Amino acid sequence: PKMSTKAAQHSRRTRPSTGAKASKGSETDSRPSTGSSRSVVSTRTRPLSRHGSSNSTVDAKRSSMRHTSLVGRLRLMRTEEDHILSAARAILDADFLLFAAGAGFSADSGLPVYKDIADVQAYRRRGLDYADLCEPSWITKDPALFFGFWGSCHNTYMETEPHEGYGIVKKWRSIHLDQVARRKEKRAVFKRDVSRPGTAAPAGRQRESMDSDSSSFFIYTSNVDTAFSRVGFPKTEIYEIHGNISNWQCAEPCAGKKWPIPPEHRFEIDMETMLAPRYVSAQ
């Protein structure tokens, strides 16, 4: 039977041409051309399907993702290392070093931070929080409560060993002061050579000048536990903005002296009531 004209035209359009050749090493893409029986040869790689890909492509993607993740971790490690080195370099190059420490530095020794100091049943029963207990007027209104609170703080602080971070800061101080002394000595030699070539300044005078500025290290802290002085930092290098648990003085200008509490002293505290029964009056 004869093929209809429309069917014949469709057959010619969809029949691939046998004369078309692909270049060596390339993938061909035979697609019907509108209006011509010759197939179109493409040397471009066939794009992946939107909804699927070959196993080799999936493996390549996973490998690439693992590589990217590893590179990211290495970059993060490198960034952290760079920050540490940058901080160390800043400490070495500093002419002055100020170390600021807050409650978190004491907490690493196991001490409670301010919000937890008064979080005990005895104070909760009386509806008292830390701010209430810090009122100096308790020494006359309820001396047993006053000495019970501050006495328990003193006992706890004196019985807590400062953590190793204090030793690390002491090493920073030692390195810093050594670096500062070296730089000052170099500047002194340079200044001497420039001002009076061939003349040496007395060694004692140079050392005196360096020692007079030896307090280029300083501690600024809100902690009252005396840990910095107990581990050996000079008291002249410590500024305690809230004072400390060992030096007591009037809340209002009434006397110029302080009453230091020896580190070995312990207050007698009833831990059930958090009162100091021996102190029944301000006297």
Short mmCIF file of C-alpha atoms in Angstrom, two decimals:
data_model
loop_
_atom_site.label_atom_id
_atom_site.label_comp_id
_atom_site.label_asym_id
_atom_site.label_seq_id
_atom_site.Cartn_x
_atom_site.Cartn_y
_atom_site.Cartn_z
CA PRO A 1 0.00 0.00 0.00
CA LYS A 2 1.11 3.50 -0.79
CA MET A 3 2.15 5.74 2.08
CA SER A 4 0.20 8.89 2.46
CA THR A 5 1.95 12.11 1.54
CA LYS A 6 1.87 13.36 5.16
CA ALA A 7 3.34 10.09 6.48
CA ALA A 8 6.10 10.15 3.85
CA GLN A 9 7.10 13.66 4.78
CA HIS A 10 7.20 12.65 8.46
CA SER A 11 9.39 9.64 7.62
CA ARG A 12 11.88 11.76 5.67
CA ARG A 13 12.12 14.28 8.49
CA THR A 14 12.84 11.69 11.23
CA ARG A 15 15.17 9.35 9.24
CA PRO A 16 18.83 9.96 10.24
CA SER A 17 21.25 10.63 7.46
CA THR A 18 23.92 7.96 6.91
CA GLY A 19 26.30 10.46 5.40
CA ALA A 20 26.77 12.54 8.54
CA LYS A 21 30.07 11.93 10.38
CA ALA A 22 31.19 13.04 13.84
CA SER A 23 34.63 14.27 14.58
CA LYS A 24 36.91 11.81 16.41
CA GLY A 25 36.80 11.91 20.19
CA SER A 26 33.57 13.88 20.44
CA GLU A 27 30.07 12.87 21.36
CA THR A 28 27.40 13.29 18.71
CA ASP A 29 23.93 14.51 19.30
CA SER A 30 21.67 13.49 16.39
CA ARG A 31 18.61 15.63 16.50
CA PRO A 32 16.00 15.98 13.73
CA SER A 33 16.17 19.22 11.83
CA THR A 34 13.00 20.95 10.91
CA GLY A 35 12.61 20.97 7.17
CA SER A 36 15.64 18.76 6.40
CA SER A 37 16.39 15.07 6.52
CA ARG A 38 20.05 15.69 7.51
CA SER A 39 20.93 15.20 11.18
CA VAL A 40 22.70 17.92 13.12
CA VAL A 41 26.12 17.00 14.55
CA SER A 42 27.14 18.65 17.83
CA THR A 43 30.58 18.46 19.43
CA ARG A 44 29.29 19.80 22.77
CA THR A 45 28.94 17.46 25.73
CA ARG A 46 25.38 16.35 26.34
CA PRO A 47 23.94 18.21 29.34
CA LEU A 48 22.87 16.21 32.38
CA SER A 49 19.22 15.50 32.92
CA ARG A 50 17.44 17.74 35.36
CA HIS A 51 16.11 14.80 37.37
CA GLY A 52 19.03 12.43 37.29
CA SER A 53 22.71 11.89 36.58
CA SER A 54 25.15 9.11 36.08
CA ASN A 55 26.77 7.27 39.00
CA SER A 56 30.18 8.65 38.11
CA THR A 57 28.83 12.19 38.27
CA VAL A 58 27.26 11.57 41.71
CA ASP A 59 30.54 10.16 43.01
CA ALA A 60 32.40 13.17 41.65
CA LYS A 61 29.97 15.52 43.38
CA ARG A 62 30.32 13.70 46.70
CA SER A 63 34.10 13.74 46.41
CA SER A 64 34.00 17.45 45.64
CA MET A 65 31.77 18.10 48.66
CA ARG A 66 34.10 16.16 50.96
CA HIS A 67 37.07 18.08 49.61
CA THR A 68 35.28 21.40 50.11
CA SER A 69 34.36 20.46 53.69
CA LEU A 70 37.94 19.47 54.49
CA VAL A 71 39.29 22.67 52.98
CA GLY A 72 36.78 24.66 55.04
CA ARG A 73 37.88 22.98 58.26
CA LEU A 74 41.54 23.54 57.43
CA ARG A 75 40.84 27.18 56.69
CA LEU A 76 39.00 27.54 60.03
CA MET A 77 41.90 25.92 61.88
CA ARG A 78 44.29 28.19 60.08
CA THR A 79 42.17 31.21 60.96
CA GLU A 80 42.13 30.26 64.66
CA GLU A 81 45.88 29.70 64.60
CA ASP A 82 46.36 33.08 62.94
CA HIS A 83 44.28 34.76 65.67
CA ILE A 84 46.34 33.09 68.40
CA LEU A 85 49.61 34.08 66.76
CA SER A 86 48.33 37.61 66.25
CA ALA A 87 47.38 37.88 69.95
CA ALA A 88 50.78 36.51 71.03
CA ARG A 89 52.53 38.98 68.76
CA ALA A 90 50.48 41.85 70.19
CA ILE A 91 51.47 40.85 73.74
CA LEU A 92 55.14 40.70 72.77
CA ASP A 93 55.04 44.07 71.02
CA ALA A 94 52.99 45.91 73.67
CA ASP A 95 54.54 48.74 75.68
CA PHE A 96 51.75 48.37 78.25
CA LEU A 97 49.60 45.34 79.01
CA LEU A 98 46.23 45.63 80.75
CA PHE A 99 44.56 42.35 81.75
CA ALA A 100 40.83 42.69 82.47
CA ALA A 101 39.14 39.86 84.37
CA GLY A 102 35.50 39.40 85.32
CA ALA A 103 33.37 36.80 87.09
CA GLY A 104 34.00 34.17 84.42
CA PHE A 105 37.67 34.06 85.33
CA SER A 106 36.78 33.20 88.93
CA ALA A 107 34.12 30.75 87.81
CA ASP A 108 36.80 28.61 86.14
CA SER A 109 38.12 27.90 89.65
CA GLY A 110 34.68 26.59 90.62
CA LEU A 111 33.42 29.73 92.35
CA PRO A 112 29.81 30.83 91.84
CA VAL A 113 29.18 33.94 89.76
CA TYR A 114 27.24 36.82 91.28
CA LYS A 115 23.80 35.59 90.28
CA ASP A 116 24.41 32.22 91.99
CA ILE A 117 26.04 33.33 95.26
CA ALA A 118 22.73 33.98 97.00
CA ASP A 119 20.84 31.18 95.26
CA VAL A 120 20.46 29.08 98.41
CA GLN A 121 17.36 27.95 100.29
CA ALA A 122 18.00 30.09 103.40
CA TYR A 123 17.97 33.31 101.36
CA ARG A 124 15.09 32.22 99.15
CA ARG A 125 12.95 31.65 102.24
CA ARG A 126 13.59 35.23 103.29
CA GLY A 127 13.06 36.60 99.78
CA LEU A 128 16.62 37.95 99.55
CA ASP A 129 18.80 38.10 96.47
CA TYR A 130 22.42 39.11 95.96
CA ALA A 131 21.66 42.83 95.61
CA ASP A 132 19.69 42.78 98.88
CA LEU A 133 22.50 41.04 100.79
CA CYS A 134 25.07 43.56 99.59
CA GLU A 135 23.34 46.36 101.48
CA PRO A 136 25.79 47.57 104.18
CA SER A 137 22.90 48.42 106.54
CA TRP A 138 22.58 44.72 107.46
CA ILE A 139 25.56 45.15 109.81
CA THR A 140 23.29 47.10 112.17
CA LYS A 141 19.87 45.65 111.27
CA ASP A 142 20.90 41.96 111.35
CA PRO A 143 24.59 41.41 112.11
CA ALA A 144 24.22 37.62 112.07
CA LEU A 145 22.91 37.82 108.50
CA PHE A 146 25.58 40.33 107.47
CA PHE A 147 28.52 38.32 108.83
CA GLY A 148 26.91 35.08 107.74
CA PHE A 149 26.79 36.20 104.11
CA TRP A 150 30.18 37.91 103.88
CA GLY A 151 31.79 35.36 106.19
CA SER A 152 30.63 32.47 103.99
CA CYS A 153 31.98 34.29 100.91
CA HIS A 154 35.34 34.80 102.65
CA ASN A 155 35.53 31.13 103.70
CA THR A 156 34.70 29.89 100.21
CA TYR A 157 37.15 32.19 98.43
CA MET A 158 40.04 31.39 100.77
CA GLU A 159 39.44 27.64 100.43
CA THR A 160 39.31 27.68 96.61
CA GLU A 161 42.53 27.13 94.70
CA PRO A 162 42.96 29.55 91.75
CA HIS A 163 42.98 27.73 88.42
CA GLU A 164 46.01 27.37 86.15
CA GLY A 165 44.97 30.37 84.06
CA TYR A 166 46.46 32.65 86.71
CA GLY A 167 49.82 30.96 86.18
CA ILE A 168 49.52 31.52 82.43
CA VAL A 169 48.86 35.23 82.96
CA LYS A 170 51.91 35.38 85.26
CA LYS A 171 54.00 33.99 82.39
CA TRP A 172 52.55 36.66 80.07
CA ARG A 173 53.53 39.29 82.64
CA SER A 174 57.07 37.96 82.92
CA ILE A 175 57.53 37.80 79.13
CA HIS A 176 55.99 41.25 78.69
CA LEU A 177 58.18 42.94 81.29
CA ASP A 178 61.27 41.24 79.86
CA GLN A 179 60.40 42.46 76.35
CA VAL A 180 59.74 45.99 77.60
CA ALA A 181 63.08 46.03 79.45
CA ARG A 182 64.91 44.85 76.31
CA ARG A 183 63.31 47.55 74.16
CA LYS A 184 64.06 50.26 76.70
CA GLU A 185 67.66 49.15 76.91
CA LYS A 186 67.99 49.29 73.13
CA ARG A 187 66.44 52.76 73.07
CA ALA A 188 68.76 53.90 75.86
CA VAL A 189 71.80 52.66 73.94
CA PHE A 190 70.58 54.29 70.73
CA LYS A 191 69.88 57.59 72.51
CA ARG A 192 73.30 57.53 74.18
CA ASP A 193 75.09 56.82 70.90
CA VAL A 194 73.21 59.55 69.05
CA SER A 195 73.55 62.25 71.73
CA ARG A 196 77.11 61.59 72.83
CA PRO A 197 78.99 59.18 70.60
CA GLY A 198 81.62 57.19 72.43
CA THR A 199 80.24 58.03 75.88
CA ALA A 200 78.58 55.41 78.05
CA ALA A 201 75.91 56.34 80.56
CA PRO A 202 76.20 54.82 84.06
CA ALA A 203 74.62 51.36 84.13
CA GLY A 204 72.89 52.15 87.41
CA ARG A 205 71.11 55.11 85.87
CA GLN A 206 69.81 53.03 82.97
CA ARG A 207 68.57 50.30 85.32
CA GLU A 208 66.93 52.85 87.58
CA SER A 209 65.09 54.31 84.61
CA MET A 210 63.82 50.89 83.54
CA ASP A 211 62.76 49.89 87.04
CA SER A 212 60.82 53.13 87.53
CA ASP A 213 58.56 52.15 84.62
CA SER A 214 58.34 48.44 85.47
CA SER A 215 54.60 48.69 86.19
CA SER A 216 53.68 48.48 82.52
CA PHE A 217 51.59 45.41 83.40
CA PHE A 218 48.27 46.00 85.11
CA ILE A 219 45.22 43.97 86.21
CA TYR A 220 41.74 45.47 86.18
CA THR A 221 39.18 43.18 87.80
CA SER A 222 35.67 43.14 89.21
CA ASN A 223 36.43 39.99 91.22
CA VAL A 224 36.64 40.25 95.01
CA ASP A 225 38.20 36.85 95.74
CA THR A 226 41.82 38.13 96.07
CA ALA A 227 43.02 35.33 93.76
CA PHE A 228 45.43 37.57 91.83
CA SER A 229 47.27 38.69 94.95
CA ARG A 230 47.23 35.19 96.43
CA VAL A 231 49.03 33.72 93.39
CA GLY A 232 51.75 36.34 93.61
CA PHE A 233 50.84 39.40 91.51
CA PRO A 234 52.11 42.60 93.15
CA LYS A 235 49.27 44.51 94.81
CA THR A 236 50.48 47.69 93.11
CA GLU A 237 49.53 46.13 89.76
CA ILE A 238 45.99 45.12 90.79
CA TYR A 239 42.99 47.44 90.68
CA GLU A 240 39.85 45.84 92.17
CA ILE A 241 36.92 48.03 91.23
CA HIS A 242 34.66 46.42 93.88
CA GLY A 243 37.35 46.09 96.53
CA ASN A 244 37.97 42.59 97.90
CA ILE A 245 36.68 40.19 100.52
CA SER A 246 39.73 40.59 102.79
CA ASN A 247 39.80 44.38 103.27
CA TRP A 248 36.83 45.82 105.13
CA GLN A 249 36.10 49.51 105.62
CA CYS A 250 33.20 51.82 106.36
CA ALA A 251 30.54 52.16 103.69
CA GLU A 252 30.46 55.91 104.31
CA PRO A 253 33.41 58.22 105.10
CA CYS A 254 33.74 57.50 108.81
CA ALA A 255 37.33 56.29 109.19
CA GLY A 256 40.38 56.34 107.03
CA LYS A 257 41.59 52.88 107.97
CA LYS A 258 40.79 49.39 106.73
CA TRP A 259 40.29 46.16 108.65
CA PRO A 260 42.12 43.31 106.88
CA ILE A 261 40.96 39.75 107.49
CA PRO A 262 43.83 37.24 107.63
CA PRO A 263 43.59 34.59 104.87
CA GLU A 264 43.70 31.81 107.46
CA HIS A 265 40.70 33.17 109.41
CA ARG A 266 37.40 31.31 109.07
CA PHE A 267 33.97 32.57 110.07
CA GLU A 268 31.66 30.25 111.97
CA ILE A 269 28.55 29.87 109.80
CA ASP A 270 25.34 27.88 110.31
CA MET A 271 24.96 26.53 106.75
CA GLU A 272 21.27 25.79 107.32
CA THR A 273 20.32 29.36 108.19
CA MET A 274 23.41 31.06 106.62
CA LEU A 275 23.77 33.08 109.84
CA ALA A 276 26.87 33.76 111.92
CA PRO A 277 25.54 33.05 115.43
CA ARG A 278 28.50 34.64 117.22
CA TYR A 279 27.67 38.05 115.75
CA VAL A 280 24.47 39.12 117.47
CA SER A 281 25.31 42.82 117.40
CA ALA A 282 27.40 45.24 115.39
CA GLN A 283 29.81 45.51 118.32
#
